[in-house]
Amino acid sequence: MVHNLYFRTTMQVEEIIENINKLKNEGKSLFVTSSFQTHSIPLIHIIARSGLDIPVYCLNTGFLFPETLAFKDELAKEFDIEIRSIFSDIPKIQQRDSLGNMLFTSNPDYCCQINKVKPTENLLKTHDVWINGVRRDQNANRKTMKTFQTAGQGAMRFHPMLEWSGKNIFDYIKKHNLPRHPLDEKGYSSIGCEPCTRKAMPNDAREARWFGMNKTECGLHTDLVEK
């Protein structure tokens, strides 16, 4: 059952932990996914410092920047948490179209489907609540999201950072002196898979993803959400 809570003000750290505790006390099985970008760090830090035993997952597509994988390991060590990696069931050699091109060049939606959406669907089959750090200010699709939403497979999504702004995120990072993704200083502000990411655009960081492909979401926040 989806909780009838809909926060229109920024959910404070104490509220986030309170909601997580409430879900755990109800016997729910929770998990967290992260892209391990700089703006993702506050949620991981909140989960880590709460002392709650919630698994954190990396959707390792096999195409992530080496810097992202190294940063993930750095965060695991610094926050003293275990970060688990999950992968597609389809080997890279089979991720080609009829012409032999890698799917990320010819069919990026399907590439995301098999490397991100399907592995997350498998997690939803074995957990009750998926915690992720989407924010309303990131794009038009996320503007319509709710703090609690159903996610398919009988599971529920919890978006504790939904009302946080970019300023909230970076104020938190500064306050707690948290590390930043090493590609930040090279002009990357929205970082996904290496073949589908370029340096940030002046007016919209998300435009740096899947540039020229009329695509701003990988499917995790469209296919795996029921409105």
mmCIF file of C-alpha atoms in Angstrom:
data_model
loop_
_atom_site.group_PDB
_atom_site.id
_atom_site.type_symbol
_atom_site.label_atom_id
_atom_site.label_comp_id
_atom_site.label_asym_id
_atom_site.label_seq_id
_atom_site.Cartn_x
_atom_site.Cartn_y
_atom_site.Cartn_z
ATOM 1 C CA MET A 1 0.000 0.000 0.000
ATOM 2 C CA VAL A 2 1.394 3.426 -0.930
ATOM 3 C CA HIS A 3 1.640 5.844 1.968
ATOM 4 C CA ASN A 4 -0.618 8.867 1.606
ATOM 5 C CA LEU A 5 2.211 11.308 2.173
ATOM 6 C CA TYR A 6 3.053 13.997 -0.349
ATOM 7 C CA PHE A 7 5.728 16.439 0.770
ATOM 8 C CA ARG A 8 5.679 19.821 -0.957
ATOM 9 C CA THR A 9 8.428 21.186 1.264
ATOM 10 C CA THR A 10 11.974 19.914 1.455
ATOM 11 C CA MET A 11 12.049 16.727 3.503
ATOM 12 C CA GLN A 12 14.549 17.235 6.281
ATOM 13 C CA VAL A 13 17.177 14.627 7.119
ATOM 14 C CA GLU A 14 15.335 13.658 10.294
ATOM 15 C CA GLU A 15 12.124 13.131 8.316
ATOM 16 C CA ILE A 16 13.921 10.961 5.779
ATOM 17 C CA ILE A 17 15.317 8.732 8.511
ATOM 18 C CA GLU A 18 11.948 8.691 10.282
ATOM 19 C CA ASN A 19 10.175 7.516 7.136
ATOM 20 C CA ILE A 20 12.788 4.835 6.490
ATOM 21 C CA ASN A 21 12.494 3.616 10.074
ATOM 22 C CA LYS A 22 8.719 3.513 9.741
ATOM 23 C CA LEU A 23 8.957 1.386 6.598
ATOM 24 C CA LYS A 24 11.455 -0.975 8.215
ATOM 25 C CA ASN A 25 9.275 -1.289 11.323
ATOM 26 C CA GLU A 26 6.419 -2.318 9.043
ATOM 27 C CA GLY A 27 8.601 -5.212 7.907
ATOM 28 C CA LYS A 28 9.412 -3.737 4.500
ATOM 29 C CA SER A 29 12.548 -4.769 2.625
ATOM 30 C CA LEU A 30 14.297 -1.660 1.273
ATOM 31 C CA PHE A 31 17.094 -0.967 -1.181
ATOM 32 C CA VAL A 32 18.804 2.106 -2.598
ATOM 33 C CA THR A 33 20.149 2.721 -6.099
ATOM 34 C CA SER A 34 22.556 5.498 -6.985
ATOM 35 C CA SER A 35 24.239 6.907 -10.062
ATOM 36 C CA PHE A 36 27.174 7.988 -7.860
ATOM 37 C CA GLN A 37 27.202 11.496 -9.268
ATOM 38 C CA THR A 38 28.032 14.381 -6.952
ATOM 39 C CA HIS A 39 24.366 15.280 -6.480
ATOM 40 C CA SER A 40 23.654 11.662 -5.456
ATOM 41 C CA ILE A 41 26.009 11.750 -2.477
ATOM 42 C CA PRO A 42 23.733 13.381 0.148
ATOM 43 C CA LEU A 43 21.203 10.518 -0.005
ATOM 44 C CA ILE A 44 23.933 7.887 0.343
ATOM 45 C CA HIS A 45 25.457 9.866 3.220
ATOM 46 C CA ILE A 46 22.100 10.143 5.006
ATOM 47 C CA ILE A 47 21.516 6.401 4.641
ATOM 48 C CA ALA A 48 25.047 5.621 5.827
ATOM 49 C CA ARG A 49 25.025 7.880 8.879
ATOM 50 C CA SER A 50 21.564 6.686 9.931
ATOM 51 C CA GLY A 51 23.054 3.297 10.778
ATOM 52 C CA LEU A 52 20.211 1.565 8.961
ATOM 53 C CA ASP A 53 21.130 -1.646 7.204
ATOM 54 C CA ILE A 54 19.899 -0.873 3.696
ATOM 55 C CA PRO A 55 21.738 -2.258 0.661
ATOM 56 C CA VAL A 56 23.037 0.278 -1.857
ATOM 57 C CA TYR A 57 23.212 -0.865 -5.483
ATOM 58 C CA CYS A 58 25.214 0.293 -8.467
ATOM 59 C CA LEU A 59 23.626 -0.412 -11.844
ATOM 60 C CA ASN A 60 26.838 -1.350 -13.577
ATOM 61 C CA THR A 61 25.987 -1.210 -17.254
ATOM 62 C CA GLY A 62 29.523 -2.041 -18.293
ATOM 63 C CA PHE A 63 29.722 1.407 -19.907
ATOM 64 C CA LEU A 64 30.246 3.583 -16.811
ATOM 65 C CA PHE A 65 33.167 5.980 -16.682
ATOM 66 C CA PRO A 66 36.198 4.486 -14.896
ATOM 67 C CA GLU A 67 36.062 7.608 -12.704
ATOM 68 C CA THR A 68 32.522 6.711 -11.617
ATOM 69 C CA LEU A 69 33.537 3.201 -10.588
ATOM 70 C CA ALA A 70 36.553 4.514 -8.681
ATOM 71 C CA PHE A 71 34.381 7.162 -7.000
ATOM 72 C CA LYS A 72 31.856 4.494 -6.000
ATOM 73 C CA ASP A 73 34.620 2.543 -4.272
ATOM 74 C CA GLU A 74 35.870 5.716 -2.589
ATOM 75 C CA LEU A 75 32.394 6.425 -1.184
ATOM 76 C CA ALA A 76 32.007 2.851 0.068
ATOM 77 C CA LYS A 77 35.256 3.168 1.978
ATOM 78 C CA GLU A 78 34.659 6.684 3.300
ATOM 79 C CA PHE A 79 31.062 6.003 4.410
ATOM 80 C CA ASP A 80 31.878 2.459 5.587
ATOM 81 C CA ILE A 81 29.087 0.851 3.575
ATOM 82 C CA GLU A 82 28.818 -2.034 1.156
ATOM 83 C CA ILE A 83 27.884 -1.077 -2.388
ATOM 84 C CA ARG A 84 26.686 -3.984 -4.488
ATOM 85 C CA SER A 85 26.873 -4.047 -8.272
ATOM 86 C CA ILE A 86 24.219 -5.579 -10.491
ATOM 87 C CA PHE A 87 24.581 -6.301 -14.184
ATOM 88 C CA SER A 88 22.476 -7.156 -17.217
ATOM 89 C CA ASP A 89 21.841 -10.838 -17.920
ATOM 90 C CA ILE A 90 22.675 -10.139 -21.577
ATOM 91 C CA PRO A 91 26.428 -10.189 -22.325
ATOM 92 C CA LYS A 92 27.906 -7.225 -24.181
ATOM 93 C CA ILE A 93 28.685 -9.351 -27.243
ATOM 94 C CA GLN A 94 24.924 -9.803 -27.725
ATOM 95 C CA GLN A 95 24.144 -6.118 -27.293
ATOM 96 C CA ARG A 96 24.435 -5.294 -30.980
ATOM 97 C CA ASP A 97 21.917 -4.518 -33.705
ATOM 98 C CA SER A 98 21.520 -6.359 -37.019
ATOM 99 C CA LEU A 99 24.397 -4.348 -38.507
ATOM 100 C CA GLY A 100 26.736 -5.212 -35.674
ATOM 101 C CA ASN A 101 26.612 -1.777 -34.048
ATOM 102 C CA MET A 102 26.432 -1.489 -30.274
ATOM 103 C CA LEU A 103 22.881 -0.761 -29.165
ATOM 104 C CA PHE A 104 23.815 2.507 -27.478
ATOM 105 C CA THR A 105 24.525 3.930 -30.958
ATOM 106 C CA SER A 106 21.385 2.714 -32.733
ATOM 107 C CA ASN A 107 18.790 1.940 -30.051
ATOM 108 C CA PRO A 108 19.709 3.652 -26.777
ATOM 109 C CA ASP A 109 16.248 3.018 -25.291
ATOM 110 C CA TYR A 110 16.704 -0.733 -25.633
ATOM 111 C CA CYS A 111 20.278 -0.469 -24.340
ATOM 112 C CA CYS A 112 18.960 1.254 -21.201
ATOM 113 C CA GLN A 113 16.164 -1.296 -20.947
ATOM 114 C CA ILE A 114 18.473 -4.300 -20.767
ATOM 115 C CA ASN A 115 21.252 -2.672 -18.748
ATOM 116 C CA LYS A 116 19.293 -0.582 -16.243
ATOM 117 C CA VAL A 117 15.561 -1.266 -16.249
ATOM 118 C CA LYS A 118 15.612 -5.079 -16.300
ATOM 119 C CA PRO A 119 18.221 -5.425 -13.513
ATOM 120 C CA THR A 120 16.200 -3.019 -11.364
ATOM 121 C CA GLU A 121 13.005 -4.966 -12.076
ATOM 122 C CA ASN A 122 14.779 -8.011 -10.630
ATOM 123 C CA LEU A 123 15.487 -6.061 -7.443
ATOM 124 C CA LEU A 124 11.843 -4.979 -7.245
ATOM 125 C CA LYS A 125 10.810 -8.631 -7.251
ATOM 126 C CA THR A 126 12.708 -9.259 -4.019
ATOM 127 C CA HIS A 127 12.203 -5.946 -2.186
ATOM 128 C CA ASP A 128 9.246 -3.852 -1.077
ATOM 129 C CA VAL A 129 10.632 -0.312 -1.295
ATOM 130 C CA TRP A 130 13.054 1.280 -3.749
ATOM 131 C CA ILE A 131 14.701 4.443 -2.400
ATOM 132 C CA ASN A 132 16.192 6.715 -5.042
ATOM 133 C CA GLY A 133 17.277 10.325 -5.244
ATOM 134 C CA VAL A 134 15.226 11.826 -8.076
ATOM 135 C CA ARG A 135 14.466 15.530 -7.725
ATOM 136 C CA ARG A 136 11.546 17.499 -9.080
ATOM 137 C CA ASP A 137 13.805 20.216 -10.491
ATOM 138 C CA GLN A 138 15.774 17.849 -12.755
ATOM 139 C CA ASN A 139 13.393 17.577 -15.722
ATOM 140 C CA ALA A 140 9.746 17.755 -16.796
ATOM 141 C CA ASN A 141 9.106 14.056 -16.178
ATOM 142 C CA ARG A 142 10.301 14.226 -12.582
ATOM 143 C CA LYS A 143 8.208 17.328 -11.880
ATOM 144 C CA THR A 144 5.113 15.123 -11.877
ATOM 145 C CA MET A 145 6.438 12.548 -9.403
ATOM 146 C CA LYS A 146 5.220 11.999 -5.857
ATOM 147 C CA THR A 147 7.207 11.209 -2.737
ATOM 148 C CA PHE A 148 5.663 7.732 -2.622
ATOM 149 C CA GLN A 149 4.603 5.929 -5.807
ATOM 150 C CA THR A 150 4.020 2.362 -6.871
ATOM 151 C CA ALA A 151 6.803 0.851 -8.941
ATOM 152 C CA GLY A 152 5.484 -2.396 -10.377
ATOM 153 C CA GLN A 153 6.269 -5.905 -9.161
ATOM 154 C CA GLY A 154 4.178 -5.025 -6.091
ATOM 155 C CA ALA A 155 6.899 -2.661 -4.843
ATOM 156 C CA MET A 156 6.892 1.020 -3.902
ATOM 157 C CA ARG A 157 9.200 3.911 -4.753
ATOM 158 C CA PHE A 158 10.312 6.407 -2.097
ATOM 159 C CA HIS A 159 11.747 9.727 -3.310
ATOM 160 C CA PRO A 160 13.044 11.482 -0.178
ATOM 161 C CA MET A 161 15.021 14.093 -2.139
ATOM 162 C CA LEU A 162 12.160 15.026 -4.464
ATOM 163 C CA GLU A 163 11.719 18.575 -3.163
ATOM 164 C CA TRP A 164 15.411 19.256 -2.632
ATOM 165 C CA SER A 165 16.879 21.889 -4.951
ATOM 166 C CA GLY A 166 20.351 21.919 -6.398
ATOM 167 C CA LYS A 167 21.232 24.511 -3.747
ATOM 168 C CA ASN A 168 19.991 22.195 -0.983
ATOM 169 C CA ILE A 169 22.158 19.420 -2.387
ATOM 170 C CA PHE A 170 25.336 21.457 -2.578
ATOM 171 C CA ASP A 171 24.728 23.154 0.784
ATOM 172 C CA TYR A 172 24.562 19.670 2.314
ATOM 173 C CA ILE A 173 27.731 18.600 0.525
ATOM 174 C CA LYS A 174 29.548 21.709 1.760
ATOM 175 C CA LYS A 175 28.250 21.339 5.322
ATOM 176 C CA HIS A 176 29.464 17.748 5.589
ATOM 177 C CA ASN A 177 32.584 18.239 3.463
ATOM 178 C CA LEU A 178 31.608 15.405 1.138
ATOM 179 C CA PRO A 179 33.737 14.367 -1.844
ATOM 180 C CA ARG A 180 32.784 15.235 -5.404
ATOM 181 C CA HIS A 181 32.816 13.150 -8.551
ATOM 182 C CA PRO A 182 36.212 13.658 -10.224
ATOM 183 C CA LEU A 183 34.604 14.568 -13.562
ATOM 184 C CA ASP A 184 32.887 17.625 -12.042
ATOM 185 C CA GLU A 185 35.983 19.751 -12.489
ATOM 186 C CA LYS A 186 36.191 18.681 -16.126
ATOM 187 C CA GLY A 187 32.780 20.143 -16.948
ATOM 188 C CA TYR A 188 30.509 17.122 -16.463
ATOM 189 C CA SER A 189 27.472 17.762 -14.265
ATOM 190 C CA SER A 190 25.119 14.958 -15.362
ATOM 191 C CA ILE A 191 27.064 11.730 -15.667
ATOM 192 C CA GLY A 192 25.786 8.413 -16.940
ATOM 193 C CA CYS A 193 27.325 5.874 -19.290
ATOM 194 C CA GLU A 194 30.475 7.066 -21.023
ATOM 195 C CA PRO A 195 29.256 6.668 -24.658
ATOM 196 C CA CYS A 196 26.066 8.645 -23.936
ATOM 197 C CA THR A 197 27.465 11.496 -21.836
ATOM 198 C CA ARG A 198 29.119 14.726 -22.877
ATOM 199 C CA LYS A 199 30.113 17.841 -20.977
ATOM 200 C CA ALA A 200 27.329 19.941 -19.490
ATOM 201 C CA MET A 201 25.281 22.233 -21.682
ATOM 202 C CA PRO A 202 24.987 25.904 -20.605
ATOM 203 C CA ASN A 203 21.269 25.872 -19.775
ATOM 204 C CA ASP A 204 20.395 22.239 -19.025
ATOM 205 C CA ALA A 205 22.739 19.652 -17.527
ATOM 206 C CA ARG A 206 20.446 16.792 -18.583
ATOM 207 C CA GLU A 207 20.898 17.810 -22.233
ATOM 208 C CA ALA A 208 24.438 16.504 -21.906
ATOM 209 C CA ARG A 209 22.993 12.986 -21.737
ATOM 210 C CA TRP A 210 22.020 11.179 -24.969
ATOM 211 C CA PHE A 211 22.854 14.352 -26.869
ATOM 212 C CA GLY A 212 20.921 14.655 -30.124
ATOM 213 C CA MET A 213 18.768 11.605 -29.388
ATOM 214 C CA ASN A 214 15.602 13.298 -28.049
ATOM 215 C CA LYS A 215 16.033 11.341 -24.827
ATOM 216 C CA THR A 216 16.414 12.550 -21.236
ATOM 217 C CA GLU A 217 15.552 9.441 -19.191
ATOM 218 C CA CYS A 218 16.936 5.908 -19.179
ATOM 219 C CA GLY A 219 13.593 4.297 -18.331
ATOM 220 C CA LEU A 220 14.112 3.829 -14.608
ATOM 221 C CA HIS A 221 11.936 6.850 -13.916
ATOM 222 C CA THR A 222 9.383 6.277 -16.684
ATOM 223 C CA ASP A 223 8.943 2.536 -17.143
ATOM 224 C CA LEU A 224 9.308 1.684 -13.460
ATOM 225 C CA VAL A 225 6.787 4.135 -12.065
ATOM 226 C CA GLU A 226 3.017 3.899 -11.903
ATOM 227 C CA LYS A 227 1.238 7.236 -11.684
#
